[in-house]
Coordinates of C-alpha atoms in Angstrom, one line a residue:
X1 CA 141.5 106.4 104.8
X2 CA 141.5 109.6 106.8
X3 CA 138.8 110.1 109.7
X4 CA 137.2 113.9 110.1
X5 CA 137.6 114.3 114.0
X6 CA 134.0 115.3 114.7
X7 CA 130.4 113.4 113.1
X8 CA 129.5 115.1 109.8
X9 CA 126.0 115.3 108.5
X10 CA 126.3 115.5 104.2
X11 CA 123.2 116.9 102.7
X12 CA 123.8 116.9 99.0
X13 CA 122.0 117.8 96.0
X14 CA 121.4 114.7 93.1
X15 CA 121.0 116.2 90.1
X16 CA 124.1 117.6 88.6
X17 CA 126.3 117.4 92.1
X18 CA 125.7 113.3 92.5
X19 CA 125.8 112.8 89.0
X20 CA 127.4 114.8 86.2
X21 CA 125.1 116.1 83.9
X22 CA 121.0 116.8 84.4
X23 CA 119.3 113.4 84.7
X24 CA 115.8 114.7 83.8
X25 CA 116.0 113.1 80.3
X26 CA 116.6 109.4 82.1
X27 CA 112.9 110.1 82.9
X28 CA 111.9 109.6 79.4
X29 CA 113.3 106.3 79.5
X30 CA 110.7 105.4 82.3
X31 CA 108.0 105.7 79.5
X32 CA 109.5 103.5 77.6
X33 CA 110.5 100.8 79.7
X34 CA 106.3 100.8 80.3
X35 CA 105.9 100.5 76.5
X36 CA 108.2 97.6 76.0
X37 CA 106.1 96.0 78.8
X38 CA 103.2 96.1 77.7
X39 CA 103.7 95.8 74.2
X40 CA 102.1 98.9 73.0
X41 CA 101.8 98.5 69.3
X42 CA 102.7 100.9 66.9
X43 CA 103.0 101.3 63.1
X44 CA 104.5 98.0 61.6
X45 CA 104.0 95.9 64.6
X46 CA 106.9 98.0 66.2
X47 CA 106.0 99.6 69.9
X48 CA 105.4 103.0 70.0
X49 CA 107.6 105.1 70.7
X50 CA 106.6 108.7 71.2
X51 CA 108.1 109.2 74.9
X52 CA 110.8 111.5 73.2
X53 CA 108.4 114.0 71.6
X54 CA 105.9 113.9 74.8
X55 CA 109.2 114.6 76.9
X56 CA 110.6 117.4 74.5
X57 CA 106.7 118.8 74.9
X58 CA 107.2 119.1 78.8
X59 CA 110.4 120.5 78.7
X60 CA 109.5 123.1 75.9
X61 CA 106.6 124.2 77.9
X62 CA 108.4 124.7 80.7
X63 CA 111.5 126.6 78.9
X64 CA 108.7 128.7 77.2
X65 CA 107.3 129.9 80.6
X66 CA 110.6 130.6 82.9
X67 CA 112.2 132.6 79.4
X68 CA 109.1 135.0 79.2
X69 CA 109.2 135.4 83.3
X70 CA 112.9 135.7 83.4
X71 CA 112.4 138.6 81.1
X72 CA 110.6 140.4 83.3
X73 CA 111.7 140.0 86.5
X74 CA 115.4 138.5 86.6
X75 CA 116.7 141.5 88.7
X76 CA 120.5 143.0 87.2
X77 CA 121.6 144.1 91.0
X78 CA 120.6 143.8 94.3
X79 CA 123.0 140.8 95.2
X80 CA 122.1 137.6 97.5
X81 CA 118.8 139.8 98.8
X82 CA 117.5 140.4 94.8
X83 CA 118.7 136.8 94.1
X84 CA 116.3 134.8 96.9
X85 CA 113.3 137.2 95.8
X86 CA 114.1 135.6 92.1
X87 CA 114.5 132.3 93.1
X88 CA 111.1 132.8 94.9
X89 CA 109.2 133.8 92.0
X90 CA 110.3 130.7 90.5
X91 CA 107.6 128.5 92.6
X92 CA 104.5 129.0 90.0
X93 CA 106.9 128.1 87.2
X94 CA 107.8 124.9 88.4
X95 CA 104.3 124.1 90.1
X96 CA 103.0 124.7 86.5
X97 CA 105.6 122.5 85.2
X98 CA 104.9 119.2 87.0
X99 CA 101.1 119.9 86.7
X100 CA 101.5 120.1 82.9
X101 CA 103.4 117.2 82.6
X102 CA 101.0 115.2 85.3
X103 CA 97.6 116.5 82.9
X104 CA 99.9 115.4 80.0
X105 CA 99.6 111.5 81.7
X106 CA 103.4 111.0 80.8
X107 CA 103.9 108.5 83.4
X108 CA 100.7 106.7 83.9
X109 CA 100.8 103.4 84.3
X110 CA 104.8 103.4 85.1
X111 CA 105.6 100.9 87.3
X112 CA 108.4 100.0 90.6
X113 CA 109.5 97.0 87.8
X114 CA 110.2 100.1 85.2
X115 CA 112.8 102.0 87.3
X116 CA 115.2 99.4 87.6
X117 CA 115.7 98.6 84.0
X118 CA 116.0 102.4 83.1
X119 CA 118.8 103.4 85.3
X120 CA 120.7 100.3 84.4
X121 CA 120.3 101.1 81.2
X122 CA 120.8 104.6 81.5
X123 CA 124.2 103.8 83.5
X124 CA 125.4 101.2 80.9
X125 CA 125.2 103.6 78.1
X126 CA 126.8 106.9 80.6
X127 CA 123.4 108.6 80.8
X128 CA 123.2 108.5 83.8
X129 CA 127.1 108.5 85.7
X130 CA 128.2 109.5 89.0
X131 CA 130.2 112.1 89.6
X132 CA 134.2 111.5 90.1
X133 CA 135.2 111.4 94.1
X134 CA 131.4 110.0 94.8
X135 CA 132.6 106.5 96.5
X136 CA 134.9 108.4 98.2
X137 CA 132.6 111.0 99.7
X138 CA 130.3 108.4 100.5
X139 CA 132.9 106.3 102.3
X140 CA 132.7 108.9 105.2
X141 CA 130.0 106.6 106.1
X142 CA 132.7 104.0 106.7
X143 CA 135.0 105.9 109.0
X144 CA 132.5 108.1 110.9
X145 CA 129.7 109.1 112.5
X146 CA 128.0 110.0 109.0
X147 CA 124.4 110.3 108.0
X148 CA 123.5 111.6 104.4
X149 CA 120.6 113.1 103.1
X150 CA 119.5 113.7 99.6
X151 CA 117.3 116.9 98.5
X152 CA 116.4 116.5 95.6
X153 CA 113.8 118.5 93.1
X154 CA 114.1 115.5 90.4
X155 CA 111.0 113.4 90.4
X156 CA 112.6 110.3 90.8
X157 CA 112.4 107.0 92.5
X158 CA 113.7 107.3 96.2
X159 CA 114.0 103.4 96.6
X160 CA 116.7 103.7 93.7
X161 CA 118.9 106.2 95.5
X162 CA 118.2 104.4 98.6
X163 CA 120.1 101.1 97.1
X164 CA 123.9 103.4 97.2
X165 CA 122.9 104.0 100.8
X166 CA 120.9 101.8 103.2
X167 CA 120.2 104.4 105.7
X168 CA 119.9 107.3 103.7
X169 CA 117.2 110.1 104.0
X170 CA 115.6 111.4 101.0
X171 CA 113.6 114.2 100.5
X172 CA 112.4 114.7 97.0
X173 CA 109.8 114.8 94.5
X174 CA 107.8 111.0 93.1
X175 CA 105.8 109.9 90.8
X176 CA 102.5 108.8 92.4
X177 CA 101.4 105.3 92.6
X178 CA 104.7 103.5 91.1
X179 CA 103.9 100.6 94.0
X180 CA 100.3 100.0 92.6
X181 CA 99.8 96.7 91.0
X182 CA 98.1 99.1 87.9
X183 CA 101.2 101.5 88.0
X184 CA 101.2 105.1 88.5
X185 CA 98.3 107.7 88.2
X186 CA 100.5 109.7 86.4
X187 CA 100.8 113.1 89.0
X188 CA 104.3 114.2 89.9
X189 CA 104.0 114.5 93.9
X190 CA 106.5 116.1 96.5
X191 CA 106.9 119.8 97.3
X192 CA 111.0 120.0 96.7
X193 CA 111.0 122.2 93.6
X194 CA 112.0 125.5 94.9
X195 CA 115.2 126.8 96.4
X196 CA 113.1 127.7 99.5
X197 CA 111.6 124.4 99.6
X198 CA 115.1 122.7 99.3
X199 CA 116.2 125.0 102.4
X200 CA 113.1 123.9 104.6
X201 CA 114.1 120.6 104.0
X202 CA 117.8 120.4 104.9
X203 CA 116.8 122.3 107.9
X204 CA 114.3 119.7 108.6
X205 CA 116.8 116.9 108.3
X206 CA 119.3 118.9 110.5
X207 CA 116.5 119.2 113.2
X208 CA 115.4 115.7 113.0
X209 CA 119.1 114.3 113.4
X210 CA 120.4 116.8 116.4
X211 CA 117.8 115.1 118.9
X212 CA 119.7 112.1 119.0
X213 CA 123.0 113.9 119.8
X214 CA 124.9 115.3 122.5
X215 CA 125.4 119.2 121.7
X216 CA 129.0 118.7 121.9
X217 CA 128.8 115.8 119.1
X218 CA 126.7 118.0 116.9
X219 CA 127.8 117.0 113.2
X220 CA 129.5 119.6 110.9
X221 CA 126.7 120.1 108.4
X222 CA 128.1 120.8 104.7
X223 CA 125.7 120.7 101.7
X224 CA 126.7 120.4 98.3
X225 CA 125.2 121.4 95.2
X226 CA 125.8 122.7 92.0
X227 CA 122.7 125.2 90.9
X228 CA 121.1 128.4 91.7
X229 CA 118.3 126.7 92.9
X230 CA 120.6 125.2 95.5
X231 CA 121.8 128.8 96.9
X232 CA 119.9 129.2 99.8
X233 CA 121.2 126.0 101.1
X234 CA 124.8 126.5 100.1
X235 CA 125.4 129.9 101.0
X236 CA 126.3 131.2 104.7
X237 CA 125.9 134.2 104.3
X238 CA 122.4 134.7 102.9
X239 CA 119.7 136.9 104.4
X240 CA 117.7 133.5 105.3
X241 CA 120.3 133.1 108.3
X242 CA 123.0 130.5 108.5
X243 CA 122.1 127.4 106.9
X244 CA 125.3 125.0 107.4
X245 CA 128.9 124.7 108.7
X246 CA 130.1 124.8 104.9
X247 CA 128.5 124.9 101.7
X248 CA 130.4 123.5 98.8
X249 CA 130.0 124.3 94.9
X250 CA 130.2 121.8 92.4
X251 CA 131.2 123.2 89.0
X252 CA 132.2 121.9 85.7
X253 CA 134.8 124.1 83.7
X254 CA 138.5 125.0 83.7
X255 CA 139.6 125.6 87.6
X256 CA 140.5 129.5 86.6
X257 CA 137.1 130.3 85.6
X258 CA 135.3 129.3 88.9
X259 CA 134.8 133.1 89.8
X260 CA 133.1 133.7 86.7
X261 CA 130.9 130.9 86.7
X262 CA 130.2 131.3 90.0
X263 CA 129.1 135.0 89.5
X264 CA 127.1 133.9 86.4
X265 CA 125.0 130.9 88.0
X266 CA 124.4 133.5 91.1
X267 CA 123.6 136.6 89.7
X268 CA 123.5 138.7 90.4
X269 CA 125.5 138.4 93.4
X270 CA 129.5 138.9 93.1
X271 CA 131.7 136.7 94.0
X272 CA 132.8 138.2 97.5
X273 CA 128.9 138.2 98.6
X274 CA 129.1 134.5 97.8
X275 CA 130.0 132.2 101.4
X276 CA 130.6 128.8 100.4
X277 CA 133.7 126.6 98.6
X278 CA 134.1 125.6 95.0
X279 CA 134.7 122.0 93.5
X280 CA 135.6 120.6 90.4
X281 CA 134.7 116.9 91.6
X282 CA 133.8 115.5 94.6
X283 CA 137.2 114.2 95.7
X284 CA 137.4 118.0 96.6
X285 CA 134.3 118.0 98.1
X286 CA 135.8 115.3 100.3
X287 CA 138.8 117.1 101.8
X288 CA 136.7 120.6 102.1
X289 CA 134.8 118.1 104.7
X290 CA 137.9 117.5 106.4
X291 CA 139.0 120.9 106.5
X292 CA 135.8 122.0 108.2
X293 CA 135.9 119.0 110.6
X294 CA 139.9 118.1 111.2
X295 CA 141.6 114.6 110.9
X296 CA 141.5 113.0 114.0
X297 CA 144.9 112.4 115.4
X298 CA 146.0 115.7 113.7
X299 CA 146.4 119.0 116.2

């Protein structure tokens, strides 16, 4: 296995970069898994089973809100400047989505016990799969001086990402109260739901981690990530100032229509106003690393 030369901190997104699709729906599942545990009846003695629609309620309402402010204020020039000031209007979209689905009571009475169960189930049936290269990303761990941290704006369990990871830091969003013997209140908790919010937080985790260092062991800090919402993280070159060594792009598609994509998740900034790599998996992801940090025993 080959060794990057120099300590590498990897701050990767979850949702779509980890995994390969959007893993919001695998919260439904966390409603259910409460259901079958409590028995809650339903016509015909069968348990009820209206996670789905409540889910598809949330998600509408939240669709409903960013189409009508996108329509108004998605800006059609003005590059990586025009595209923070969007990003940051975002924030009372996505504040107004968690507290709608926390006055909904969605999750109340969601347990610790629940989360297990879902994700296993959720992984046996490929809703929930890692990204191809992951283990092998992860395995700088193995060879290096490595730490990872997670940013992620999915309220989900941290103890379950913790379990790929012993030592990792998470910073993401919860679901209040899943430890209580009663379950969860129901509130979605955590301020990571913004693309300024995700940049605090990886510059947090880069502060916190350089104490401990020698400035000439500093890590090579490379985020991946694979939305908008993770451009002010990704990107060198925005006005926010440098935010890592090397920013890598996950993207699904045919490998010819990266500048496209790229352009189209960014917009509107073009494609040469855009500082960071593209990958199609995270095997590629893996040997951006090592181009950024050098193989040791290689001049």
């Amino acid at each position: 296995m080959k060794k990057p030369a120099r300590p590498v901190h990897l701050i990767l997104d979850w949702d779509g970069t980890l995994t390969t699709k959007d893993t919001l729906a695998v919260l439904a599942g966390l409603t259910k898994a409460r259901d079958g545990r409590i028995q809650i009846p339903g016509p015909a003695g069968k348990a009820r089973d209206v996670s789905s629609v409540q889910w598809q309620d949330i998600v509408d309402g939240y669709m409903q809100d960013y189409t009508a402010h996108k329509a108004s204020h998605f800006p059609k020039t003005g590059g990586p400047e025009a595209l923070e000031k969007w990003l940051d209007s975002l924030e009372p979209i996505e504040y107004a989505s968690a507290q709608r689905a926390s006055d909904s009571g969605f999750f109340k009475g969601v347990s610790i016990g629940d989360v297990g169960p879902t994700v296993t189930h959720a992984l046996e049936s490929r809703a929930l799969e890692l990204r191809q290269g992951w283990e092998k990303l992860l395995s700088l761990v193995l060879v290096t001086e490595c730490q990872v941290t997670i940013v992620s704006s999915v309220d989900f369990d941290k103890a379950e990402l913790q379990s790929y990871i012993n030592d990792m830091v998470i910073y993401a969003n919860d679901i209040h109260g899943l430890n209580s013997p009663l379950g969860s209140s129901g509130r979605l908790v955590g301020n990571v739901r913004t693309a300024r919010e995700k940049l605090a937080c990886m510059k947090k985790a880069v502060a916190a981690h350089a104490p401990s260092i020698e400035p000439e062991r500093a890590p090579a800090v490379i985020y991946v990530g694979d939305s908008a919402t993770d451009f002010l993280c990704l990107n060198r070159a925005s006005g926010s100032g440098r935010s890592c060594d090397r920013g890598v792009w996950i993207f699904d598609g045919p490998e010819g229509d990266a500048e496209k994509m790229m352009e189209k998740t960014f917009a509107p900034c073009k494609a040469e106003e855009l500082d960071f790599r593209v990958a199609r998996d995270l095997n590629r992801a893996y040997e951006l690393v090592l181009e950024v940090c050098g193989e040791e025993g290689h001049q």
